[in-house]
PDB file of C-alpha atoms in Angstrom:
ATOM      1  CA  MET I 247      -4.216-193.030 108.057  1.00  0.00           C
ATOM      2  CA  ILE I 248      -0.597-191.832 108.390  1.00  0.00           C
ATOM      3  CA  GLN I 249       0.730-194.713 106.291  1.00  0.00           C
ATOM      4  CA  LYS I 250      -1.754-193.817 103.545  1.00  0.00           C
ATOM      5  CA  SER I 251      -0.415-190.251 103.499  1.00  0.00           C
ATOM      6  CA  ILE I 252       3.193-191.487 103.451  1.00  0.00           C
ATOM      7  CA  LYS I 253       2.448-193.841 100.564  1.00  0.00           C
ATOM      8  CA  LYS I 254       0.692-191.064  98.625  1.00  0.00           C
ATOM      9  CA  GLN I 255       3.657-188.718  99.003  1.00  0.00           C
ATOM     10  CA  VAL I 256       6.190-191.370  97.985  1.00  0.00           C
ATOM     11  CA  GLU I 257       4.066-192.207  94.933  1.00  0.00           C
ATOM     12  CA  GLU I 258       3.853-188.509  93.991  1.00  0.00           C
ATOM     13  CA  SER I 259       7.630-188.239  94.269  1.00  0.00           C
ATOM     14  CA  ILE I 260       8.119-191.305  92.058  1.00  0.00           C
ATOM     15  CA  LEU I 261       5.660-189.969  89.475  1.00  0.00           C
ATOM     16  CA  THR I 262       7.410-186.588  89.354  1.00  0.00           C
ATOM     17  CA  LYS I 263      10.747-188.291  88.806  1.00  0.00           C
ATOM     18  CA  GLN I 264       9.255-190.480  86.067  1.00  0.00           C
ATOM     19  CA  LEU I 265       7.929-187.342  84.350  1.00  0.00           C
ATOM     20  CA  LEU I 266      11.383-185.770  84.710  1.00  0.00           C
ATOM     21  CA  ILE I 267      12.892-188.746  82.882  1.00  0.00           C
ATOM     22  CA  GLU I 268      10.469-188.082  80.014  1.00  0.00           C
ATOM     23  CA  SER I 269      10.993-184.311  79.861  1.00  0.00           C
ATOM     24  CA  GLY I 270      14.338-183.399  81.404  1.00  0.00           C
ATOM     25  CA  LEU I 271      17.109-185.847  80.492  1.00  0.00           C
ATOM     26  CA  SER I 272      18.424-183.738  77.614  1.00  0.00           C
ATOM     27  CA  ASP I 273      18.582-180.577  79.762  1.00  0.00           C
ATOM     28  CA  ILE I 274      20.349-182.438  82.583  1.00  0.00           C
ATOM     29  CA  GLU I 275      22.827-183.883  80.085  1.00  0.00           C
ATOM     30  CA  GLN I 276      23.507-180.421  78.593  1.00  0.00           C
ATOM     31  CA  ALA I 277      24.049-179.015  82.081  1.00  0.00           C
ATOM     32  CA  ALA I 278      26.497-181.806  82.899  1.00  0.00           C
ATOM     33  CA  VAL I 279      28.467-181.161  79.714  1.00  0.00           C
ATOM     34  CA  LEU I 280      28.589-177.430  80.454  1.00  0.00           C
ATOM     35  CA  LEU I 281      29.834-178.062  84.008  1.00  0.00           C
ATOM     36  CA  ILE I 282      32.436-180.600  82.889  1.00  0.00           C
ATOM     37  CA  GLU I 283      33.754-178.164  80.265  1.00  0.00           C
ATOM     38  CA  ALA I 284      34.012-175.431  82.901  1.00  0.00           C
ATOM     39  CA  VAL I 285      35.877-177.658  85.346  1.00  0.00           C
ATOM     40  CA  ASN I 286      38.226-178.872  82.608  1.00  0.00           C
ATOM     41  CA  THR I 287      39.131-175.247  81.835  1.00  0.00           C
ATOM     42  CA  SER I 288      39.785-174.351  85.502  1.00  0.00           C
ATOM     43  CA  LYS I 289      36.569-172.375  86.035  1.00  0.00           C
ATOM     44  CA  LYS I 290      34.424-172.112  89.175  1.00  0.00           C
ATOM     45  CA  ILE I 291      30.909-173.358  89.794  1.00  0.00           C
ATOM     46  CA  LEU I 292      28.752-170.924  91.774  1.00  0.00           C
ATOM     47  CA  TRP I 293      25.374-171.714  93.330  1.00  0.00           C
ATOM     48  CA  CYS I 294      22.509-169.605  94.707  1.00  0.00           C
ATOM     49  CA  GLY I 295      18.959-169.981  95.977  1.00  0.00           C
ATOM     50  CA  ASN I 296      16.709-169.094  98.915  1.00  0.00           C
ATOM     51  CA  GLY I 297      15.462-171.206 101.827  1.00  0.00           C
ATOM     52  CA  GLY I 298      15.559-174.899 100.936  1.00  0.00           C
ATOM     53  CA  SER I 299      17.235-173.973  97.656  1.00  0.00           C
ATOM     54  CA  ALA I 300      19.966-172.175  99.626  1.00  0.00           C
ATOM     55  CA  ALA I 301      20.502-175.373 101.603  1.00  0.00           C
ATOM     56  CA  ASP I 302      20.701-177.335  98.335  1.00  0.00           C
ATOM     57  CA  ALA I 303      23.220-174.809  96.958  1.00  0.00           C
ATOM     58  CA  GLN I 304      25.425-175.293 100.017  1.00  0.00           C
ATOM     59  CA  HIS I 305      25.079-179.071  99.961  1.00  0.00           C
ATOM     60  CA  LEU I 306      25.974-179.348  96.277  1.00  0.00           C
ATOM     61  CA  ALA I 307      28.883-176.905  96.431  1.00  0.00           C
ATOM     62  CA  THR I 308      30.252-179.041  99.264  1.00  0.00           C
ATOM     63  CA  GLU I 309      29.971-182.219  97.186  1.00  0.00           C
ATOM     64  CA  LEU I 310      32.264-180.725  94.556  1.00  0.00           C
ATOM     65  CA  MET I 311      34.759-179.155  96.968  1.00  0.00           C
ATOM     66  CA  GLY I 312      34.972-182.131  99.292  1.00  0.00           C
ATOM     67  CA  GLY I 313      34.368-185.093  97.030  1.00  0.00           C
ATOM     68  CA  MET I 314      31.457-187.454  96.766  1.00  0.00           C
ATOM     69  CA  SER I 315      33.119-190.838  96.414  1.00  0.00           C
ATOM     70  CA  ASP I 316      36.762-189.832  96.205  1.00  0.00           C
ATOM     71  CA  HIS I 317      38.014-187.593  99.010  1.00  0.00           C
ATOM     72  CA  ASP I 318      41.580-187.860  97.705  1.00  0.00           C
ATOM     73  CA  ARG I 319      40.850-186.054  94.439  1.00  0.00           C
ATOM     74  CA  LYS I 320      41.632-182.390  93.974  1.00  0.00           C
ATOM     75  CA  PRO I 321      38.780-180.107  95.049  1.00  0.00           C
ATOM     76  CA  ILE I 322      36.555-178.756  92.292  1.00  0.00           C
ATOM     77  CA  PRO I 323      36.188-174.974  92.788  1.00  0.00           C
ATOM     78  CA  SER I 324      32.573-174.580  93.881  1.00  0.00           C
ATOM     79  CA  ILE I 325      31.051-171.836  96.026  1.00  0.00           C
ATOM     80  CA  ALA I 326      27.552-171.377  97.443  1.00  0.00           C
ATOM     81  CA  LEU I 327      26.780-167.645  97.379  1.00  0.00           C
ATOM     82  CA  THR I 328      24.372-168.289 100.248  1.00  0.00           C
ATOM     83  CA  THR I 329      27.037-168.882 102.892  1.00  0.00           C
ATOM     84  CA  ASP I 330      28.557-165.462 103.607  1.00  0.00           C
ATOM     85  CA  SER I 331      26.077-164.347 106.263  1.00  0.00           C
ATOM     86  CA  SER I 332      28.054-161.204 107.115  1.00  0.00           C
ATOM     87  CA  PHE I 333      27.950-159.981 103.516  1.00  0.00           C
ATOM     88  CA  ILE I 334      24.341-161.037 102.941  1.00  0.00           C
ATOM     89  CA  THR I 335      23.004-159.346 106.076  1.00  0.00           C
ATOM     90  CA  ALA I 336      25.102-156.198 105.645  1.00  0.00           C
ATOM     91  CA  TRP I 337      24.249-155.816 101.963  1.00  0.00           C
ATOM     92  CA  ALA I 338      20.544-156.546 102.453  1.00  0.00           C
ATOM     93  CA  ASN I 339      20.399-154.129 105.393  1.00  0.00           C
ATOM     94  CA  ASP I 340      22.307-151.319 103.657  1.00  0.00           C
ATOM     95  CA  THR I 341      20.943-151.711 100.118  1.00  0.00           C
ATOM     96  CA  ASP I 342      18.445-154.462  99.287  1.00  0.00           C
ATOM     97  CA  PHE I 343      17.914-158.214  99.361  1.00  0.00           C
ATOM     98  CA  ASN I 344      17.330-158.535  95.615  1.00  0.00           C
ATOM     99  CA  SER I 345      20.994-157.946  94.770  1.00  0.00           C
ATOM    100  CA  ILE I 346      22.700-160.185  97.368  1.00  0.00           C
ATOM    101  CA  PHE I 347      23.752-162.720  94.732  1.00  0.00           C
ATOM    102  CA  SER I 348      24.303-160.407  91.760  1.00  0.00           C
ATOM    103  CA  ARG I 349      26.683-158.287  93.854  1.00  0.00           C
ATOM    104  CA  GLN I 350      28.744-161.389  94.631  1.00  0.00           C
ATOM    105  CA  ILE I 351      28.772-162.307  90.939  1.00  0.00           C
ATOM    106  CA  GLN I 352      30.121-158.821  90.224  1.00  0.00           C
ATOM    107  CA  GLY I 353      32.955-159.470  92.664  1.00  0.00           C
ATOM    108  CA  ILE I 354      33.958-163.082  92.094  1.00  0.00           C
ATOM    109  CA  GLY I 355      32.320-164.224  88.861  1.00  0.00           C
ATOM    110  CA  ASP I 356      34.685-164.672  85.931  1.00  0.00           C
ATOM    111  CA  MET I 357      33.980-165.319  82.262  1.00  0.00           C
ATOM    112  CA  GLY I 358      33.476-169.044  81.762  1.00  0.00           C
ATOM    113  CA  ASP I 359      32.474-169.767  85.362  1.00  0.00           C
ATOM    114  CA  VAL I 360      29.073-171.397  85.780  1.00  0.00           C
ATOM    115  CA  LEU I 361      26.260-170.036  87.952  1.00  0.00           C
ATOM    116  CA  ILE I 362      23.512-172.443  88.976  1.00  0.00           C
ATOM    117  CA  GLY I 363      20.430-170.610  90.232  1.00  0.00           C
ATOM    118  CA  ILE I 364      17.855-172.675  92.095  1.00  0.00           C
ATOM    119  CA  SER I 365      14.269-171.401  92.410  1.00  0.00           C
ATOM    120  CA  THR I 366      11.241-173.664  92.742  1.00  0.00           C
ATOM    121  CA  SER I 367       8.907-170.908  91.488  1.00  0.00           C
ATOM    122  CA  GLY I 368      11.347-169.269  89.102  1.00  0.00           C
ATOM    123  CA  ASN I 369      10.284-165.927  90.543  1.00  0.00           C
ATOM    124  CA  SER I 370      13.045-165.282  93.095  1.00  0.00           C
ATOM    125  CA  GLU I 371      14.207-161.751  92.224  1.00  0.00           C
ATOM    126  CA  ASN I 372      17.661-162.205  93.734  1.00  0.00           C
ATOM    127  CA  VAL I 373      18.242-165.377  91.695  1.00  0.00           C
ATOM    128  CA  ILE I 374      16.901-163.695  88.540  1.00  0.00           C
ATOM    129  CA  ASN I 375      19.243-160.744  89.127  1.00  0.00           C
ATOM    130  CA  ALA I 376      22.160-163.118  89.669  1.00  0.00           C
ATOM    131  CA  ILE I 377      21.459-164.869  86.351  1.00  0.00           C
ATOM    132  CA  ARG I 378      21.248-161.504  84.576  1.00  0.00           C
ATOM    133  CA  GLN I 379      24.541-160.343  86.115  1.00  0.00           C
ATOM    134  CA  ALA I 380      26.188-163.649  85.262  1.00  0.00           C
ATOM    135  CA  ASN I 381      25.027-163.361  81.653  1.00  0.00           C
ATOM    136  CA  TYR I 382      26.389-159.805  81.530  1.00  0.00           C
ATOM    137  CA  LYS I 383      29.784-161.006  82.790  1.00  0.00           C
ATOM    138  CA  LYS I 384      29.718-163.931  80.338  1.00  0.00           C
ATOM    139  CA  LEU I 385      29.401-166.710  82.875  1.00  0.00           C
ATOM    140  CA  LYS I 386      27.508-169.813  81.765  1.00  0.00           C
ATOM    141  CA  THR I 387      24.136-170.133  83.493  1.00  0.00           C
ATOM    142  CA  ILE I 388      21.901-172.997  84.572  1.00  0.00           C
ATOM    143  CA  THR I 389      18.591-172.729  86.407  1.00  0.00           C
ATOM    144  CA  LEU I 390      16.693-175.409  88.307  1.00  0.00           C
ATOM    145  CA  THR I 391      12.987-174.553  88.517  1.00  0.00           C
ATOM    146  CA  GLY I 392       9.507-175.981  88.664  1.00  0.00           C
ATOM    147  CA  LYS I 393       7.179-176.736  85.764  1.00  0.00           C
ATOM    148  CA  THR I 394       6.489-173.180  84.583  1.00  0.00           C
ATOM    149  CA  ALA I 395       9.948-171.732  85.416  1.00  0.00           C
ATOM    150  CA  GLY I 396       8.270-168.410  86.262  1.00  0.00           C
ATOM    151  CA  LYS I 397      10.003-165.138  85.370  1.00  0.00           C
ATOM    152  CA  ILE I 398      13.407-166.822  85.157  1.00  0.00           C
ATOM    153  CA  ASP I 399      12.312-168.861  82.118  1.00  0.00           C
ATOM    154  CA  GLY I 400      14.524-168.183  79.128  1.00  0.00           C
ATOM    155  CA  LEU I 401      17.196-166.197  81.009  1.00  0.00           C
ATOM    156  CA  ALA I 402      19.721-169.002  81.487  1.00  0.00           C
ATOM    157  CA  ASP I 403      21.729-170.997  78.973  1.00  0.00           C
ATOM    158  CA  ILE I 404      20.028-174.131  80.311  1.00  0.00           C
ATOM    159  CA  THR I 405      16.813-174.384  82.329  1.00  0.00           C
ATOM    160  CA  ILE I 406      15.965-177.687  83.964  1.00  0.00           C
ATOM    161  CA  LYS I 407      12.237-177.682  84.724  1.00  0.00           C
ATOM    162  CA  VAL I 408      10.882-180.194  87.197  1.00  0.00           C
ATOM    163  CA  PRO I 409       7.423-181.151  85.891  1.00  0.00           C
ATOM    164  CA  SER I 410       5.487-180.252  89.037  1.00  0.00           C
ATOM    165  CA  ASP I 411       3.847-177.315  90.814  1.00  0.00           C
ATOM    166  CA  ASN I 412       4.348-178.910  94.250  1.00  0.00           C
ATOM    167  CA  THR I 413       7.270-177.267  96.076  1.00  0.00           C
ATOM    168  CA  GLN I 414       8.210-180.436  97.968  1.00  0.00           C
ATOM    169  CA  ARG I 415       8.322-182.580  94.820  1.00  0.00           C
ATOM    170  CA  ILE I 416      10.319-179.887  93.002  1.00  0.00           C
ATOM    171  CA  GLN I 417      12.855-179.674  95.847  1.00  0.00           C
ATOM    172  CA  GLU I 418      13.208-183.465  95.951  1.00  0.00           C
ATOM    173  CA  CYS I 419      14.039-183.453  92.253  1.00  0.00           C
ATOM    174  CA  HIS I 420      16.387-180.469  92.533  1.00  0.00           C
ATOM    175  CA  ILE I 421      18.618-182.217  95.062  1.00  0.00           C
ATOM    176  CA  MET I 422      18.538-185.395  92.966  1.00  0.00           C
ATOM    177  CA  ILE I 423      19.455-183.468  89.791  1.00  0.00           C
ATOM    178  CA  GLY I 424      22.217-181.674  91.691  1.00  0.00           C
ATOM    179  CA  GLN I 425      23.611-184.962  92.983  1.00  0.00           C
ATOM    180  CA  ILE I 426      23.574-186.389  89.453  1.00  0.00           C
ATOM    181  CA  LEU I 427      25.362-183.323  88.070  1.00  0.00           C
ATOM    182  CA  CYS I 428      27.980-183.422  90.828  1.00  0.00           C
ATOM    183  CA  SER I 429      28.604-187.137  90.323  1.00  0.00           C
ATOM    184  CA  LEU I 430      29.065-186.660  86.565  1.00  0.00           C
ATOM    185  CA  VAL I 431      31.466-183.778  87.144  1.00  0.00           C
ATOM    186  CA  GLU I 432      33.415-185.822  89.688  1.00  0.00           C
ATOM    187  CA  GLU I 433      33.581-188.819  87.332  1.00  0.00           C
ATOM    188  CA  SER I 434      35.037-186.553  84.652  1.00  0.00           C
ATOM    189  CA  VAL I 435      38.023-185.602  86.819  1.00  0.00           C
ATOM    190  CA  LEU I 436      38.828-189.038  88.274  1.00  0.00           C
TER     191      LEU I 436
END
């Protein structure tokens, strides 16, 4: 019984990734090019998301700062906006939660930097607000979403839609896409 459930979930994950190959390669390629251009012009890569997407943001920012396969290379400036717990809790307590990322973009986002917003539903107000603020400040923007992309659809320069409504399958693809993007960026600086 348990093995049947495991097999079903693995097969669903494989199918989602196969559908992503059919629908998302061009968007992933465009995102990689945008990130490589930013890094080659000494710009930062910023990440944001909530819950599991916050964990992905932190993981992927770390890959660029620390190095994936080459720990001797120079760090690639990459910051997860999810990591400053003192700011996030103070700002959310004193003002609101929906502007925790956009406020940070106001402070540290520079023209030409790239913001990657991760939202499985595409309806995370704080990620939407961050994308809007980034667009206002002339950062480049990328979103990772699910099949419909929700309210965030059309706000970013590039939207990579995982062809699924299942949160787990979307998250599995988001971390895979992020790893691919980070590896392509790293290869470009080696």
